[in-house]
Short mmCIF file of C-alpha atoms and ligand atoms in Angstrom, two decimals:
data_model
loop_
_atom_site.label_atom_id
_atom_site.label_comp_id
_atom_site.label_asym_id
_atom_site.label_seq_id
_atom_site.Cartn_x
_atom_site.Cartn_y
_atom_site.Cartn_z
CA UNK Z 133 9.65 -23.17 -17.94
CA UNK Z 134 11.15 -23.15 -14.57
CA UNK Z 135 14.08 -24.56 -12.81
CA UNK Z 136 13.36 -25.80 -8.66
CA UNK Z 137 15.10 -25.18 -5.84
CA UNK Z 138 15.11 -28.96 -4.03
CA UNK Z 139 10.96 -28.44 -1.95
CA UNK Z 140 11.18 -27.38 1.38
CA UNK Z 141 8.77 -28.57 3.68
CA UNK Z 142 5.53 -26.35 4.86
CA UNK Z 143 6.82 -26.43 9.15
CA UNK Z 144 2.86 -25.94 9.72
CA UNK Z 145 1.62 -29.33 7.11
CA UNK Z 146 4.85 -31.35 6.42
CA UNK Z 147 3.51 -31.07 2.17
CA UNK Z 148 6.85 -30.03 -0.58
CA UNK Z 149 7.20 -26.42 -1.36
CA UNK Z 150 8.49 -26.07 -4.51
CA UNK Z 151 10.56 -23.36 -4.87
CA UNK Z 152 12.19 -21.23 -8.29
CA UNK Z 153 15.21 -21.08 -8.87
CA UNK Z 154 14.30 -17.06 -8.86
CA UNK Z 155 13.36 -17.62 -4.65
CA UNK Z 156 14.98 -15.43 -2.37
CA UNK Z 157 15.14 -14.11 1.96
CA UNK Z 158 12.00 -12.70 3.09
CA UNK Z 159 9.74 -13.72 -0.43
CA UNK Z 160 6.45 -14.45 0.79
CA UNK Z 161 4.73 -17.78 -0.97
CA UNK Z 162 1.72 -19.81 -0.71
CA UNK Z 163 1.94 -23.18 0.86
CA UNK Z 164 -0.44 -25.50 -1.52
CA UNK Z 165 -1.53 -27.62 1.01
CA UNK Z 166 -2.86 -25.42 3.69
CA UNK Z 167 -2.82 -21.77 1.83
CA UNK Z 168 -0.64 -20.98 4.53
CA UNK Z 169 1.37 -17.32 3.59
CA UNK Z 170 4.98 -18.80 4.76
CA UNK Z 171 8.94 -17.33 4.51
CA UNK Z 172 11.81 -18.39 2.58
CA UNK Z 173 13.94 -17.33 4.99
CA UNK Z 174 17.10 -19.27 3.78
CA UNK Z 175 18.04 -20.02 0.40
CA UNK Z 176 20.29 -22.61 0.23
CA UNK Z 177 19.41 -24.33 1.75
CA UNK Z 178 15.48 -24.09 1.68
CA UNK Z 179 14.17 -22.75 4.78
CA UNK Z 180 10.19 -21.85 4.89
CA UNK Z 181 8.79 -20.40 8.27
CA UNK Z 182 5.81 -19.14 9.23
CA UNK Z 183 5.61 -15.41 7.34
CA UNK Z 184 4.94 -12.45 10.15
CA UNK Z 185 1.99 -10.94 10.71
CA UNK Z 186 1.54 -7.39 9.21
CA UNK Z 187 0.57 -6.42 12.80
CA UNK Z 188 -0.15 -2.85 12.97
CA UNK Z 189 -1.28 -2.22 9.31
CA UNK Z 190 -5.36 -0.60 9.95
CA UNK Z 191 -4.53 1.75 13.74
CA UNK Z 192 -5.57 -0.72 15.74
CA UNK O 50 22.85 -10.81 1.44
CA UNK O 51 24.36 -7.44 2.24
CA UNK O 52 27.10 -5.90 -0.10
CA UNK O 53 29.06 -2.94 1.35
CA UNK O 54 28.86 -1.32 -1.85
CA UNK O 55 24.96 -1.65 -2.58
CA UNK O 56 23.81 1.63 -3.94
CA UNK O 57 19.87 1.35 -3.97
CA UNK O 58 17.87 -0.84 -1.49
CA UNK O 59 14.81 -1.96 -1.13
CA UNK O 60 12.74 -1.82 2.39
CA UNK O 61 10.67 -4.95 3.28
CA UNK O 62 9.69 -7.24 5.45
CA UNK O 63 7.79 -9.66 3.54
CA UNK O 64 9.40 -9.15 -0.16
CA UNK O 65 5.97 -9.82 -2.52
CA UNK O 66 5.16 -10.34 -6.12
CA UNK O 67 6.18 -6.09 -6.22
CA UNK O 68 9.39 -5.83 -3.51
CA UNK O 69 11.27 -8.94 -5.99
CA UNK O 70 10.11 -7.94 -9.28
CA UNK O 71 11.89 -4.39 -8.27
CA UNK O 72 14.71 -6.34 -6.96
CA UNK O 73 14.28 -8.31 -9.84
CA UNK O 74 14.48 -5.76 -12.51
CA UNK O 75 17.53 -2.97 -10.77
CA UNK O 76 19.40 -6.69 -11.07
CA UNK O 77 19.00 -7.45 -14.58
CA UNK O 78 20.22 -3.44 -14.68
CA UNK O 79 23.53 -3.91 -13.56
CA UNK O 80 22.40 -2.33 -10.38
CA UNK O 81 23.98 -2.85 -6.87
CA UNK O 82 21.11 -3.75 -4.59
CA UNK O 83 20.08 -4.69 -1.06
CA UNK O 84 16.61 -6.18 0.73
CA UNK O 85 17.23 -3.96 4.20
CA UNK O 86 14.74 -5.92 6.26
CA UNK O 87 13.08 -3.38 9.01
CA UNK O 88 13.02 -6.36 11.50
CA UNK O 89 17.41 -5.54 11.80
CA UNK O 90 17.26 -2.48 11.35
CA UNK O 91 18.70 0.17 13.51
CA UNK O 92 19.62 3.77 12.84
CA UNK O 93 22.06 6.51 15.22
CA UNK O 94 20.12 9.28 14.64
CA UNK O 95 22.17 12.60 12.67
CA UNK O 96 25.33 8.46 11.85
CA UNK O 97 26.15 9.06 8.34
CA UNK O 98 25.08 4.92 7.31
CA UNK O 99 26.81 3.01 5.47
CA UNK O 100 23.91 0.89 3.81
CA UNK O 101 22.90 2.59 1.03
CA UNK O 102 22.76 5.64 0.14
CA UNK O 103 18.88 5.81 -2.56
CA UNK O 104 15.88 3.79 -0.68
CA UNK O 105 12.93 3.15 -1.30
CA UNK O 106 10.91 2.20 1.29
CA UNK O 107 7.83 -0.98 0.82
CA UNK O 108 7.56 -1.46 4.55
CA UNK O 109 3.58 -3.53 4.16
CA UNK O 110 3.28 -1.67 8.26
CA UNK O 111 2.30 1.81 8.43
CA UNK O 112 3.96 2.88 11.69
CA UNK O 113 7.42 1.21 10.70
CA UNK O 114 7.59 2.23 6.93
CA UNK O 115 7.33 5.67 8.23
CA UNK O 116 9.67 5.07 11.43
CA UNK O 117 11.87 3.94 8.61
CA UNK O 118 11.96 6.41 6.44
CA UNK O 119 12.61 9.26 9.40
CA UNK O 120 15.18 7.19 10.77
CA UNK O 121 17.10 6.68 7.76
CA UNK O 122 16.63 10.70 6.14
CA UNK O 123 18.58 11.41 9.62
CA UNK O 124 21.42 9.30 8.38
CA UNK O 125 21.46 11.59 5.05
CA UNK O 126 19.48 8.77 3.05
CA UNK O 127 17.37 9.73 0.12
CA UNK O 128 13.44 7.87 0.10
CA UNK O 129 11.33 7.01 -1.37
CA UNK O 130 8.68 7.95 -0.86
CA UNK O 131 9.94 10.41 2.08
CA UNK O 132 8.91 10.15 5.42
CA UNK O 133 6.68 13.13 4.88
CA UNK O 134 4.77 11.58 2.45
CA UNK O 135 3.74 8.56 4.38
CA UNK O 136 2.78 10.72 6.90
CA UNK O 137 0.39 11.87 4.77
CA UNK O 138 -0.45 8.96 2.82
CA UNK O 139 -0.81 6.68 5.49
CA UNK O 140 -3.67 9.00 7.39
CA UNK O 141 -6.85 9.17 5.43
CA UNK O 142 -7.49 12.69 7.49
CA UNK O 143 -4.01 14.58 6.71
CA UNK O 144 -4.78 12.86 2.80
CA UNK O 145 -7.44 14.65 3.24
CA UNK O 146 -6.65 17.87 4.56
CA UNK O 147 -4.02 17.87 2.25
CA UNK O 148 -6.18 17.33 -1.42
CA UNK O 149 -9.04 19.34 0.03
CA UNK O 150 -6.50 22.15 1.00
CA UNK O 151 -4.56 21.87 -2.82
CA UNK O 152 -8.46 23.01 -4.15
CA UNK O 153 -8.30 19.35 -5.40
CA UNK O 154 -11.83 16.82 -5.63
CA UNK O 155 -12.05 14.50 -2.35
CA UNK O 156 -15.84 13.30 -1.39
CA UNK O 157 -16.73 15.27 1.66
CA UNK O 158 -14.91 14.31 4.70
CA UNK O 159 -16.08 14.73 8.27
CA UNK O 160 -13.07 14.06 11.63
CA UNK O 161 -14.72 13.95 14.74
CA UNK O 162 -12.84 14.54 17.97
CA UNK O 163 -14.43 11.56 19.88
CA UNK O 164 -17.70 8.58 19.15
CA UNK O 165 -20.24 11.54 19.95
CA UNK O 166 -19.22 14.41 17.37
CA UNK O 167 -18.49 11.87 15.13
CA UNK O 168 -22.73 11.22 14.91
CA UNK O 169 -24.14 14.60 14.67
CA UNK O 170 -21.70 15.10 11.90
CA UNK O 171 -22.94 11.55 10.36
CA UNK O 172 -26.30 13.22 11.12
CA UNK O 173 -25.44 15.76 8.57
CA UNK O 174 -23.01 14.04 6.18
CA UNK O 175 -26.29 12.25 6.04
CA UNK O 176 -26.47 8.31 4.85
CA UNK O 177 -25.31 6.00 4.21
CA UNK O 178 -21.82 6.99 4.91
CA UNK O 179 -18.43 5.35 5.49
CA UNK O 180 -16.14 4.91 8.48
CA UNK O 181 -13.01 4.10 8.27
CA UNK O 182 -9.88 4.04 10.15
CA UNK O 183 -6.84 6.96 10.64
CA UNK O 184 -4.62 4.34 9.41
CA UNK O 185 -4.78 1.01 7.60
CA UNK O 186 -5.36 -0.83 4.02
CA UNK O 187 -6.68 -3.23 1.67
CA UNK O 188 -10.25 -1.81 3.17
CA UNK O 189 -9.68 -3.35 6.57
CA UNK O 190 -11.86 -1.99 9.21
CA UNK O 191 -13.93 0.40 6.87
CA UNK O 192 -17.82 0.45 7.53
CA UNK O 193 -20.95 1.60 5.70
CA UNK O 194 -23.03 2.84 8.15
CA UNK O 195 -27.06 2.72 5.97
CA UNK O 196 -28.23 4.60 9.05
CA UNK O 197 -28.54 6.58 12.80
CA UNK O 198 -28.88 2.89 14.82
CA UNK O 199 -25.91 1.78 12.87
CA UNK O 200 -24.10 4.07 13.49
CA UNK O 201 -24.60 4.28 17.44
CA UNK O 202 -23.73 0.09 17.45
CA UNK O 203 -20.81 0.22 15.59
CA UNK O 204 -19.29 4.46 17.76
CA UNK O 205 -19.31 2.37 20.76
CA UNK O 206 -17.38 0.03 19.94
CA UNK O 207 -15.87 2.44 18.48
CA UNK O 208 -15.83 4.17 22.00
CA UNK O 209 -14.87 1.18 23.43
CA UNK O 210 -11.16 0.20 22.28
CA UNK O 211 -7.95 0.57 24.23
CA UNK O 212 -5.76 3.28 21.46
CA UNK O 213 -7.21 7.04 21.43
CA UNK O 214 -6.22 7.84 17.73
CA UNK O 215 -9.22 4.45 18.02
CA UNK O 216 -12.02 7.23 18.88
CA UNK O 217 -11.38 10.31 16.66
CA UNK O 218 -13.48 9.41 13.89
CA UNK O 219 -12.95 9.89 9.14
CA UNK O 220 -16.27 10.18 8.41
CA UNK O 221 -17.12 10.22 4.46
CA UNK O 222 -19.67 10.62 2.77
CA UNK O 223 -20.14 8.01 0.75
CA UNK O 224 -20.36 8.58 -3.60
CA UNK O 225 -23.23 6.78 -4.68
CA UNK O 226 -20.96 5.21 -7.82
CA UNK O 227 -20.71 2.44 -10.53
CA UNK O 228 -19.21 -0.83 -9.19
CA UNK O 229 -15.93 0.33 -10.28
CA UNK O 230 -13.55 2.75 -8.81
CA UNK O 231 -9.83 3.20 -11.20
CA UNK O 232 -6.47 3.10 -10.02
CA UNK O 233 -4.05 5.11 -11.42
CA UNK O 234 -0.23 4.48 -11.68
CA UNK O 235 2.32 7.31 -10.92
CA UNK O 236 6.11 6.84 -11.41
CA UNK O 237 7.75 10.27 -10.52
CA UNK O 238 5.40 12.29 -11.83
CA UNK O 239 4.42 10.06 -14.96
CA UNK O 240 1.03 8.52 -14.81
CA UNK O 241 1.58 5.03 -15.86
CA UNK O 242 -0.78 2.88 -16.32
CA UNK O 243 -4.61 2.37 -15.01
CA UNK O 244 -7.17 0.35 -14.52
CA UNK O 245 -10.95 0.27 -13.45
CA UNK O 246 -11.45 -2.68 -9.97
CA UNK O 247 -14.61 -4.29 -10.44
CA UNK O 248 -16.21 -5.11 -7.41
CA UNK O 249 -19.40 -7.16 -5.99
CA UNK O 250 -18.36 -5.66 -2.83
CA UNK O 251 -18.83 -1.86 -2.20
CA UNK O 252 -15.11 -1.86 -1.45
CA UNK O 253 -12.49 -2.18 -4.55
CA UNK O 254 -9.95 -4.13 -3.17
CA UNK O 255 -7.81 -6.05 -5.16
CA UNK O 256 -7.40 -7.64 -1.78
CA UNK O 257 -10.35 -8.73 -1.15
CA UNK O 258 -11.06 -10.01 -4.82
CA UNK O 259 -12.13 -7.01 -6.78
CA UNK O 260 -11.91 -8.21 -10.94
CA UNK O 261 -9.07 -5.50 -12.75
CA UNK O 262 -8.90 -3.90 -15.96
CA UNK O 263 -7.16 -1.85 -18.23
CA UNK O 264 -8.69 1.76 -17.92
CA UNK O 265 -7.21 4.85 -20.49
CA UNK O 266 -5.15 6.70 -19.55
CA UNK O 267 -7.81 10.30 -20.91
CA UNK O 268 -6.30 13.68 -20.23
CA UNK O 269 -8.55 14.32 -17.17
CA UNK O 270 -8.02 11.48 -15.69
CA UNK O 271 -3.93 11.19 -15.74
CA UNK O 272 -3.94 14.63 -14.67
CA UNK O 273 -6.02 14.46 -11.88
CA UNK O 274 -3.41 11.22 -10.19
CA UNK O 275 -0.37 13.37 -10.96
CA UNK O 276 -2.21 16.08 -9.24
CA UNK O 277 -2.82 14.18 -6.83
CA UNK O 278 0.88 12.53 -6.01
CA UNK O 279 2.55 15.93 -6.32
CA UNK O 280 -0.09 17.23 -3.51
CA UNK O 281 0.89 14.59 -0.76
CA UNK O 282 4.92 14.58 -2.40
CA UNK O 283 4.79 10.82 -2.89
CA UNK O 284 7.56 10.28 -5.91
CA UNK O 285 5.60 7.25 -6.31
CA UNK O 286 1.79 6.16 -5.74
CA UNK O 287 -0.96 4.26 -6.28
CA UNK O 288 -4.22 7.25 -6.98
CA UNK O 289 -7.15 5.68 -6.40
CA UNK O 290 -10.71 8.33 -8.30
CA UNK O 291 -13.93 7.75 -8.16
CA UNK O 292 -16.14 8.47 -10.76
CA UNK O 293 -18.96 10.44 -9.26
CA UNK O 294 -22.52 10.49 -11.27
CA UNK O 295 -22.18 12.93 -14.14
CA UNK O 296 -18.65 11.51 -15.05
CA UNK O 297 -17.19 13.50 -12.11
CA UNK O 298 -13.34 12.89 -10.77
CA UNK O 299 -13.28 12.29 -7.11
CA UNK O 300 -9.97 11.20 -5.41
CA UNK O 301 -10.52 8.32 -2.45
CA UNK O 302 -6.88 7.88 -1.99
CA UNK O 303 -3.43 8.49 -1.83
CA UNK O 304 -1.64 5.33 -1.44
CA UNK O 305 2.44 5.88 -1.06
CA UNK O 306 3.96 2.31 -0.80
CA UNK O 307 1.52 1.10 -4.21
CA UNK O 308 0.69 -2.14 -5.31
CA UNK O 309 0.86 -3.37 -8.87
CA UNK O 310 -0.15 -6.49 -9.08
CA UNK O 311 -3.05 -6.52 -10.50
CA UNK O 312 -2.57 -3.58 -12.97
CA UNK O 313 1.17 -5.38 -13.79
CA UNK O 314 -1.05 -8.24 -15.48
CA UNK O 315 -3.37 -5.88 -17.22
CA UNK O 316 -0.82 -4.41 -18.83
CA UNK O 317 1.21 -7.74 -19.38
CA UNK O 318 4.19 -7.16 -22.16
CA UNK O 319 2.52 -3.62 -22.10
CA UNK O 320 3.90 -2.03 -19.87
CA UNK O 321 6.93 -3.13 -16.73
CA UNK O 322 5.86 -1.56 -13.53
CA UNK O 323 8.61 -3.58 -11.83
CA UNK O 324 11.43 -1.72 -14.42
CA UNK O 325 9.44 1.54 -14.38
CA UNK O 326 10.39 2.39 -10.66
CA UNK O 327 13.77 0.76 -11.45
CA UNK O 328 13.83 3.45 -14.08
CA UNK O 329 13.56 6.17 -11.95
CA UNK O 330 15.02 4.32 -8.56
CA UNK O 331 18.49 4.16 -10.58
CA UNK O 332 17.79 7.92 -11.88
CA UNK O 333 17.38 9.25 -7.82
CA UNK O 334 20.60 7.44 -6.60
CA UNK O 335 22.17 8.80 -9.83
CA UNK O 336 21.68 11.78 -8.65
CA UNK O 337 23.18 11.80 -5.35
CA UNK O 338 26.33 10.34 -6.13
ZN1 ZN D 548 0.95 -26.24 4.70
#
């Protein structure tokens, strides 16, 4: 079984989001509660921010 | 995160399944690598760059990917795929024009320079037809038009959009296809895997919930996918093929920053896509030094 880091809180709903020990800065994870996409801003300590929107991939 | 000695870089603002696995595969090979976040990137033209000299471009946003690649190339960095390949693959018209020029099969396509011209083009192509934005992925804003009234409504909408690029209309004949398309992953001139994507929705994008199953790498399919990737200059490509009635294959699209999560899951332990890409990158970096 994968070890987990201390679970940081979702910035939107405050739910705990468990991250594996292989978590990476800039990795996109999904909050298990509110389903928002989150970005790992830092691993030590584990910090989550809202994931960036994909700004301009669809041409307008 | 940043190490001055890193020889390989992965350019990505979003580290998804694909980027994470490529970075892990590189580390497993003992290669010094670095994730480069384009949100923090600036490059002085024509001046050597002190970052990794071989960079895999995995930036999701088309324009940011294109200009990051171009800027890094200007600073002497080898970028996969090249900025030129990204420019072609990221623009549906450039892709169609390039495939046609090479004589590769692709659905009949017309570029109309105004929405009015598009209406005329649609009447000539016949319905149903598909209107696509020039730039975009995951089937977003792709519209299937079944008759003139619908075409008028869609084109009126396009005409009202502020961006001049939105008024250039890419129209394509709809291929009466099976409920599936084929995605072939080409790495360094070799087809490494292929999947069927099935969907109830007529847009067979995995991002839209399509189901992915393994597709045999038949010679005809392999040859066509490799030729398509080569034609647009993509070292790493996801080539989307359709089977026309009668079984002839046609090239729908070439994706230069291909997602492969679905393909990887259908292959399980029979293929390690990230490792295959890491091997290619390592070889390219070796050739640089
Ligand atoms: Zn949440």
